[in-house]
mmCIF file of C-alpha atoms in Angstrom:
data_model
loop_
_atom_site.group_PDB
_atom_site.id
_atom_site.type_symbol
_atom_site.label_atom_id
_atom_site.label_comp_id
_atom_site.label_asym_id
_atom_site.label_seq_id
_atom_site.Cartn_x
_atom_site.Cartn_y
_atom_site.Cartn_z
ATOM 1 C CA UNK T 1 9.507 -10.430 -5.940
ATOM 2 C CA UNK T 2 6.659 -8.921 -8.506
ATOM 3 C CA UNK T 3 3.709 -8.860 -6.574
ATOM 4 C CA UNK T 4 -0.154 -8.627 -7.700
ATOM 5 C CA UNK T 5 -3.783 -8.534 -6.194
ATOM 6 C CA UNK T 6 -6.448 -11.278 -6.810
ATOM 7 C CA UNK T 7 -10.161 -11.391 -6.366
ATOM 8 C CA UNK T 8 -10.407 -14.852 -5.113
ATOM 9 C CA UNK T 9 -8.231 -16.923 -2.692
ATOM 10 C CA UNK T 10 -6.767 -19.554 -4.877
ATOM 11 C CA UNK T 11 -5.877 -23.437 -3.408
ATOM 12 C CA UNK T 12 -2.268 -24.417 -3.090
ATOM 13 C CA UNK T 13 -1.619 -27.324 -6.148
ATOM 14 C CA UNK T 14 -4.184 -24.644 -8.000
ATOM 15 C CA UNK T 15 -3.875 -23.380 -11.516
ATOM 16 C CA UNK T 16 -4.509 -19.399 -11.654
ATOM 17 C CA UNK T 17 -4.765 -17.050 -14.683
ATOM 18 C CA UNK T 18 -3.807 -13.719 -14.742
ATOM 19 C CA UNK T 19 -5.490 -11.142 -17.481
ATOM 20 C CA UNK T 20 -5.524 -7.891 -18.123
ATOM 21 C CA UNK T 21 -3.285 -5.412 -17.268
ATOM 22 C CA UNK T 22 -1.852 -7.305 -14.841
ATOM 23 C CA UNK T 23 -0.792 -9.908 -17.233
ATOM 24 C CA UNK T 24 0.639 -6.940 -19.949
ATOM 25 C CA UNK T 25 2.640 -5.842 -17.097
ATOM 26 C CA UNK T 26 4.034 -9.246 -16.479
ATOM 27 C CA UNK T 27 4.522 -10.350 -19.703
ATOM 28 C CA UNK T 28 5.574 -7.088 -21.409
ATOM 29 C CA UNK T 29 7.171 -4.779 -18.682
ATOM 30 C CA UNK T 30 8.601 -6.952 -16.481
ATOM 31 C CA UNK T 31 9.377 -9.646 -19.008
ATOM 32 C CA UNK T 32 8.627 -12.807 -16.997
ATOM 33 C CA UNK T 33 9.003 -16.065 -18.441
ATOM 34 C CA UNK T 34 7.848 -19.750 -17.374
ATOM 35 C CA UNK T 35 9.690 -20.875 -14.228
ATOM 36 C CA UNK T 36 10.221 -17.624 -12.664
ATOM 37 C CA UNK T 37 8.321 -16.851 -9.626
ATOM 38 C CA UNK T 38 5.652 -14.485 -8.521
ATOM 39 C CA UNK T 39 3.365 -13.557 -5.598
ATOM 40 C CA UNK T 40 -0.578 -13.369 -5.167
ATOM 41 C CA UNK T 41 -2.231 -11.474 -2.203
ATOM 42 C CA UNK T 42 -6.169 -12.075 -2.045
ATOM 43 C CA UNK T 43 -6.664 -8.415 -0.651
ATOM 44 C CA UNK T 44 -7.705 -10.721 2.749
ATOM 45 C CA UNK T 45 -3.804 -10.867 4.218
ATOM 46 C CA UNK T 46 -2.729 -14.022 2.404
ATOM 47 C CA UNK T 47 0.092 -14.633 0.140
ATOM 48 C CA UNK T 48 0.414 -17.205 -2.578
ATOM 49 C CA UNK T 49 3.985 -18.108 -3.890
ATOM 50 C CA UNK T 50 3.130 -19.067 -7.565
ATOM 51 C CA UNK T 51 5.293 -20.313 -10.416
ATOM 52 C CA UNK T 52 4.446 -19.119 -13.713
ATOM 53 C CA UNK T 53 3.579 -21.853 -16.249
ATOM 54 C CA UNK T 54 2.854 -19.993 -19.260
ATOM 55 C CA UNK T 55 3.018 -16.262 -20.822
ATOM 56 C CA UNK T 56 1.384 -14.360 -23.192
ATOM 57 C CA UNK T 57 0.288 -11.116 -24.529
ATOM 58 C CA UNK T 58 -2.896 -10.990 -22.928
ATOM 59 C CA UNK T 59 -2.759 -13.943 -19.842
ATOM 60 C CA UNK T 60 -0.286 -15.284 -17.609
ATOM 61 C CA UNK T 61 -0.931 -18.711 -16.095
ATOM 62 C CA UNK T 62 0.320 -19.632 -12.753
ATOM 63 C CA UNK T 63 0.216 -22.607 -10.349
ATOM 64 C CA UNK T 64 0.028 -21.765 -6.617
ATOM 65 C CA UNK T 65 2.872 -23.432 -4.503
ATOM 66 C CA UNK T 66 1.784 -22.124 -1.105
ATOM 67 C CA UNK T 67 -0.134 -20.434 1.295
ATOM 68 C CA UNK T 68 1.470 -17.779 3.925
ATOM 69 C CA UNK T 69 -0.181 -14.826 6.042
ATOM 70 C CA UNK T 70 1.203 -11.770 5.264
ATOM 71 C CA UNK T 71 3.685 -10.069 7.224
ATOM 72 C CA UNK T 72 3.354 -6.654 6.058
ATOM 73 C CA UNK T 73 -0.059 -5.658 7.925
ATOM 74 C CA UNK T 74 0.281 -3.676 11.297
ATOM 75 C CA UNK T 75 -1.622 -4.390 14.133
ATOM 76 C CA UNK T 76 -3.176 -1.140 14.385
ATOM 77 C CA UNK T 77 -5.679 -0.326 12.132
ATOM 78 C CA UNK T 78 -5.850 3.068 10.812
ATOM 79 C CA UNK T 79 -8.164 5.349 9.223
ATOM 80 C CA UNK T 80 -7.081 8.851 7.825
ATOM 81 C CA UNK T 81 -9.936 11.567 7.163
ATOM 82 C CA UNK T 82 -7.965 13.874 5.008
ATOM 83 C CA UNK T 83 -9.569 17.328 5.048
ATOM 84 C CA UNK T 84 -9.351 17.958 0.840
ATOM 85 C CA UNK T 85 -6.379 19.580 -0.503
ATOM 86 C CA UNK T 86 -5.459 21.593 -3.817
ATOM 87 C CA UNK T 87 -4.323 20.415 -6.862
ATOM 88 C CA UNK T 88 -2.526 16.626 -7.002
ATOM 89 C CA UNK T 89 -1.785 16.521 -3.189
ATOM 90 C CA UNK T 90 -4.334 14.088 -2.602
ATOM 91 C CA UNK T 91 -2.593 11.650 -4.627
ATOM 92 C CA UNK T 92 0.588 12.023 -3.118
ATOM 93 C CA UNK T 93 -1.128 11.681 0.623
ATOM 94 C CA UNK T 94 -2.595 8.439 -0.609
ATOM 95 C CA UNK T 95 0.590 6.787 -2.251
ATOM 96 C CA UNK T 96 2.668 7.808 0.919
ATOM 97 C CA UNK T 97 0.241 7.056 3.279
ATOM 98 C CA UNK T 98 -0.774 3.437 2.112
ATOM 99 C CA UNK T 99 3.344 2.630 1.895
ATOM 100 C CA UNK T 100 2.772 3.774 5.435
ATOM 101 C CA UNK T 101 0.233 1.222 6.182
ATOM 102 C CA UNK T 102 -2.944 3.374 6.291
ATOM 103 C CA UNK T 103 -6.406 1.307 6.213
ATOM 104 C CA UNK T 104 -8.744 3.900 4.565
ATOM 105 C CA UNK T 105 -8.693 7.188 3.109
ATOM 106 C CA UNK T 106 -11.459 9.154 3.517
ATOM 107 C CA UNK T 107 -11.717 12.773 1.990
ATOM 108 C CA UNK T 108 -13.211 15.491 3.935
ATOM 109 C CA UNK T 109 -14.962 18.424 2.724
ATOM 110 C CA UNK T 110 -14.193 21.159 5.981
ATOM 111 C CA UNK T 111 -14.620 24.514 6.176
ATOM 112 C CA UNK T 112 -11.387 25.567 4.639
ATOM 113 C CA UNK T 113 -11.369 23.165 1.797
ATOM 114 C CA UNK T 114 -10.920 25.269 -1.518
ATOM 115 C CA UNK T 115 -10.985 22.137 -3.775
ATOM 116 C CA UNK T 116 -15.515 21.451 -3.586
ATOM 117 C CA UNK T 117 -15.872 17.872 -5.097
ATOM 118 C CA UNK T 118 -19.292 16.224 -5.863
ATOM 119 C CA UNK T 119 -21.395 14.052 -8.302
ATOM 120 C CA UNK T 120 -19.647 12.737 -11.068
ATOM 121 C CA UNK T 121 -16.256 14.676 -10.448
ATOM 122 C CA UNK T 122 -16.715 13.068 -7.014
ATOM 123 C CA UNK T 123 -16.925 9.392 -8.451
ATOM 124 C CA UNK T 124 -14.246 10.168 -10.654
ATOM 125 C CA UNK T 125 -11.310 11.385 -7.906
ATOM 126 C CA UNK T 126 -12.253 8.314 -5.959
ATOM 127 C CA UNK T 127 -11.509 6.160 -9.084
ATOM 128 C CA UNK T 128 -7.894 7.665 -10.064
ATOM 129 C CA UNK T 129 -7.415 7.756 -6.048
ATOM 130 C CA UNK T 130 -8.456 4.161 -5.532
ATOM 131 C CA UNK T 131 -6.222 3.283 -8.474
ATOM 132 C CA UNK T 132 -3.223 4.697 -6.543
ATOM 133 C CA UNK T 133 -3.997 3.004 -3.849
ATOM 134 C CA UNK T 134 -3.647 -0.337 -5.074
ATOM 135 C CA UNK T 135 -0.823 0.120 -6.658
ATOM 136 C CA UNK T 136 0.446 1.276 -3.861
ATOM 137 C CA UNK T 137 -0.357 -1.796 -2.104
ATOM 138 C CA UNK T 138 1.354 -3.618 -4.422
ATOM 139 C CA UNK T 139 4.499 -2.008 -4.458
ATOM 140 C CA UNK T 140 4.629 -1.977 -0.632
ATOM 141 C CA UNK T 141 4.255 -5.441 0.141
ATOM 142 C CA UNK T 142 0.739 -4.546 1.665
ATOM 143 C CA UNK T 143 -1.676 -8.047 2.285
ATOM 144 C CA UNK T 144 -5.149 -5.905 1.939
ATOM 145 C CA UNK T 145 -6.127 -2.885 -0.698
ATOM 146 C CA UNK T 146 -6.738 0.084 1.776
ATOM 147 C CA UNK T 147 -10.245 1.426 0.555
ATOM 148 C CA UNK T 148 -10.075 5.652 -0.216
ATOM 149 C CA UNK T 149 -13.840 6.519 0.017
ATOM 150 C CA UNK T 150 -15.697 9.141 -2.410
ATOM 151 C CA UNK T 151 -15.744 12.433 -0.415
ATOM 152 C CA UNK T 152 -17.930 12.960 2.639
ATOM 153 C CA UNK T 153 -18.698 16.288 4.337
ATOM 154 C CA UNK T 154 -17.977 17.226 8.175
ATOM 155 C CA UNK T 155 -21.658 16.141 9.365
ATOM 156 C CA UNK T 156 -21.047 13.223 8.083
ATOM 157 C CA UNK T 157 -17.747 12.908 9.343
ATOM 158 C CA UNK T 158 -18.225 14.022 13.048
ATOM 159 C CA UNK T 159 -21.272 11.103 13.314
ATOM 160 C CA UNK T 160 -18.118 8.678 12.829
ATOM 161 C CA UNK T 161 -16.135 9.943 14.996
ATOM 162 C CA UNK T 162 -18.414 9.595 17.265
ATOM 163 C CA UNK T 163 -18.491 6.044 17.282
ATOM 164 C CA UNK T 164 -14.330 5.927 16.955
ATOM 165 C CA UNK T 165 -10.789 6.569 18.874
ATOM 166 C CA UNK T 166 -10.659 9.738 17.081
ATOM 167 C CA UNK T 167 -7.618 12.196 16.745
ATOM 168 C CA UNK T 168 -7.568 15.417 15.418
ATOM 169 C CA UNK T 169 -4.268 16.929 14.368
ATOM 170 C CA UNK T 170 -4.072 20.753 15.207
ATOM 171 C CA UNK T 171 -1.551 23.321 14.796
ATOM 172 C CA UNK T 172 -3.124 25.240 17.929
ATOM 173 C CA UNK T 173 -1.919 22.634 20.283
ATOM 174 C CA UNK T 174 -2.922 19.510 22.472
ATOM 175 C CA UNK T 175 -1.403 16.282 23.527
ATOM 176 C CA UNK T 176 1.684 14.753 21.545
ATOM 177 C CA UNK T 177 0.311 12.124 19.127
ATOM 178 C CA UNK T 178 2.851 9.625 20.374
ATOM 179 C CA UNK T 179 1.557 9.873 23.891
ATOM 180 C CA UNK T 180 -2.113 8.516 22.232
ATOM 181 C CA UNK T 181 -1.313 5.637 21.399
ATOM 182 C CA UNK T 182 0.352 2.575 22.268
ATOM 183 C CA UNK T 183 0.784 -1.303 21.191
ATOM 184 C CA UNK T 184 -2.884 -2.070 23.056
ATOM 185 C CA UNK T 185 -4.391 -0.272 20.274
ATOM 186 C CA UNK T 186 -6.305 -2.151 17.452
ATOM 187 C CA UNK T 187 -7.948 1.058 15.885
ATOM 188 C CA UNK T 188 -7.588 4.351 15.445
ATOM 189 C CA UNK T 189 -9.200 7.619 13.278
ATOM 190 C CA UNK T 190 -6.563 10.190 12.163
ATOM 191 C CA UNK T 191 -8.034 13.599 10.939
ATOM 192 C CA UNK T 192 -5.925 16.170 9.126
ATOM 193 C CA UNK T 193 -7.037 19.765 7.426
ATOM 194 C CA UNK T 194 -6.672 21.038 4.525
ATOM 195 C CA UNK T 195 -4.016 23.787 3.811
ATOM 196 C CA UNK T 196 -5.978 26.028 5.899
ATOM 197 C CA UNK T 197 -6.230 23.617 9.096
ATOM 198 C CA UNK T 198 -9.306 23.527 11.218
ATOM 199 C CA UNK T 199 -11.736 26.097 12.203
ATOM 200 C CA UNK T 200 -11.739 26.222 16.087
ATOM 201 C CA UNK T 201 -15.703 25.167 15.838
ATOM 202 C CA UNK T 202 -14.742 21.973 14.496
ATOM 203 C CA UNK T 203 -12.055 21.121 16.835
ATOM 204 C CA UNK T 204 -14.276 21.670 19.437
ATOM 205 C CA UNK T 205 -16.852 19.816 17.741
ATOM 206 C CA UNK T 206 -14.617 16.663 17.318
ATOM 207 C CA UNK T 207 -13.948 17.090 21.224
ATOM 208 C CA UNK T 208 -17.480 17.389 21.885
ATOM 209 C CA UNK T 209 -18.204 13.817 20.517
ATOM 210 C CA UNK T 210 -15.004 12.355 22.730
ATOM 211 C CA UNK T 211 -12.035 12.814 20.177
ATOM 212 C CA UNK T 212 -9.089 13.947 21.570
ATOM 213 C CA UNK T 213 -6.633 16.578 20.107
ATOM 214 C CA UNK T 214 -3.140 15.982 18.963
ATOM 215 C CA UNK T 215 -0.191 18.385 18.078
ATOM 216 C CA UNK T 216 2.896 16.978 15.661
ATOM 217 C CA UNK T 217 5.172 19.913 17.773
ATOM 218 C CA UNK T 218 6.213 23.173 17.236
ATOM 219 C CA UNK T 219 6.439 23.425 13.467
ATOM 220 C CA UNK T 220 3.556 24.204 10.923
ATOM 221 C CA UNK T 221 3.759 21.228 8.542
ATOM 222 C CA UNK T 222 2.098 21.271 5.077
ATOM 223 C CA UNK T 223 -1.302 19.522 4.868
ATOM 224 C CA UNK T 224 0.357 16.840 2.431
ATOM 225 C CA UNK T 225 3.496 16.209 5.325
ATOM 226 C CA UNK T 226 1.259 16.024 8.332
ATOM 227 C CA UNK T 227 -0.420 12.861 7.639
ATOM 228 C CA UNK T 228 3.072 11.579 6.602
ATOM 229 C CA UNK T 229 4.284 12.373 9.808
ATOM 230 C CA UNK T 230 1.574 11.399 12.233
ATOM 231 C CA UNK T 231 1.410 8.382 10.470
ATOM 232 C CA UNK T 232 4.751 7.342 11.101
ATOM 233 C CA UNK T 233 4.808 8.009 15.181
ATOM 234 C CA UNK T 234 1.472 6.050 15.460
ATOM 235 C CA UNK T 235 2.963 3.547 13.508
ATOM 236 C CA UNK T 236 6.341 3.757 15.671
ATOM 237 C CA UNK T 237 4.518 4.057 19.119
ATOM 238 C CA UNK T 238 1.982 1.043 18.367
ATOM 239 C CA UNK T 239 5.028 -1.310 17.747
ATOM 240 C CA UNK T 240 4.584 -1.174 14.203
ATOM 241 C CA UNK T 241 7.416 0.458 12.789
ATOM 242 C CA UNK T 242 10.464 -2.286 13.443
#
């Protein structure tokens, strides 16, 4: 069932109107018509079933027919810090990642980053990145828009981790990441390199401030597969995958 994000958490017996691009997408792409049935989410984890009672170019009207949590979410919440990648492979670690049931995205600028972003090119990734995001969301049955942040740099990262149950993944070795996590878990900060992976310094700076290595086993995976992949076992491990 076409699904699409609102601002505000409507009533059930509620009239709702859709503009937009939302409502050109309704109207024109997916040719809806009165009667047929859509649903809501308010971004918050609810979902409205809504019948549409009138279409045109520009606005879709609904009425809301109920009110149900959505299923989709996992228990464990998850934040990736993506060390920045080359070319488009940011976009494609976003789309995947949010199917995936990330939380937030939050680029990295590490020592081995070749892409430097800042200013208005800065403001202008996050943008197109939070734009993929949502539609991501949308097209995954997700019941929240994961957030991707405007670039931060390693300082600014490491005083996070800090504060969080951090792991780093590292082609040098350390614990399997399915052995870090289990269905207890409510939280967890996932950090992945760039194409270059990690300087030693910062792995040892990230288990200097309590964060705890991980290795995805014996193969070298791309900087756009890794998050994929760790993703998925923390996902599987915290009970979140069935």
């Amino acid at each position: 069932m076409p699904r699409f994000f609102i601002d505000d958490t409507p009533a059930v017996g509620a009239s709702v109107t859709i503009d937009g691009a939302d409502a050109r997408h309704i109207a024109g792409a997916l040719r809806m018509t009165p009667g047929e049935s859509l649903t809501l989410c308010d971004g918050k984890g609810m979902d409205f079933a809504c019948t549409i009672t009138g279409v045109e170019r520009e606005t879709v009207t609904l009425s809301v027919d109920a009110a149900i949590p959505t299923t989709a979410e996992p228990t464990l919440a998850v934040t990736l810090y993506m060390g920045l990648p080359k070319g488009d492979k940011m976009e494609m670690i976003i789309q995947k990642c949010v199917e995936l049931g990330v939380t937030a995205i939050v680029p990295v600028a590490t020592s081995r980053c070749i892409v430097k972003l800042d200013g208005k090119d800065a403001a202008k990734k996050q943008t197109r990145w939070q734009k993929i995001a949502n539609e991501a969301a949308g097209q995954s049955g997700r019941g929240i828009l994961p957030v991707v942040e405007t670039p931060i740099s390693w300082k600014q990262a490491l005083s996070r981790f800090e504060r969080e149950n951090t792991l780093l993944c590292y082609e040098g070795g350390g614990a399997p990441i399915g052995q870090l996590v289990s269905p207890a878990d409510t939280a967890v900060s996932l950090v992945v390199g760039p194409e270059g992976g990690f300087d030693i310094a910062e792995v040892e700076a990230v288990t200097a401030v309590g964060g705890r290595i991980a290795t995805l086993g014996p193969r070298i995976l791309r900087c756009e597969t890794a998050p994929l992949a760790a993703l998925a076992v923390l996902m599987e491990k915290s009970g979140n995958m069935a």
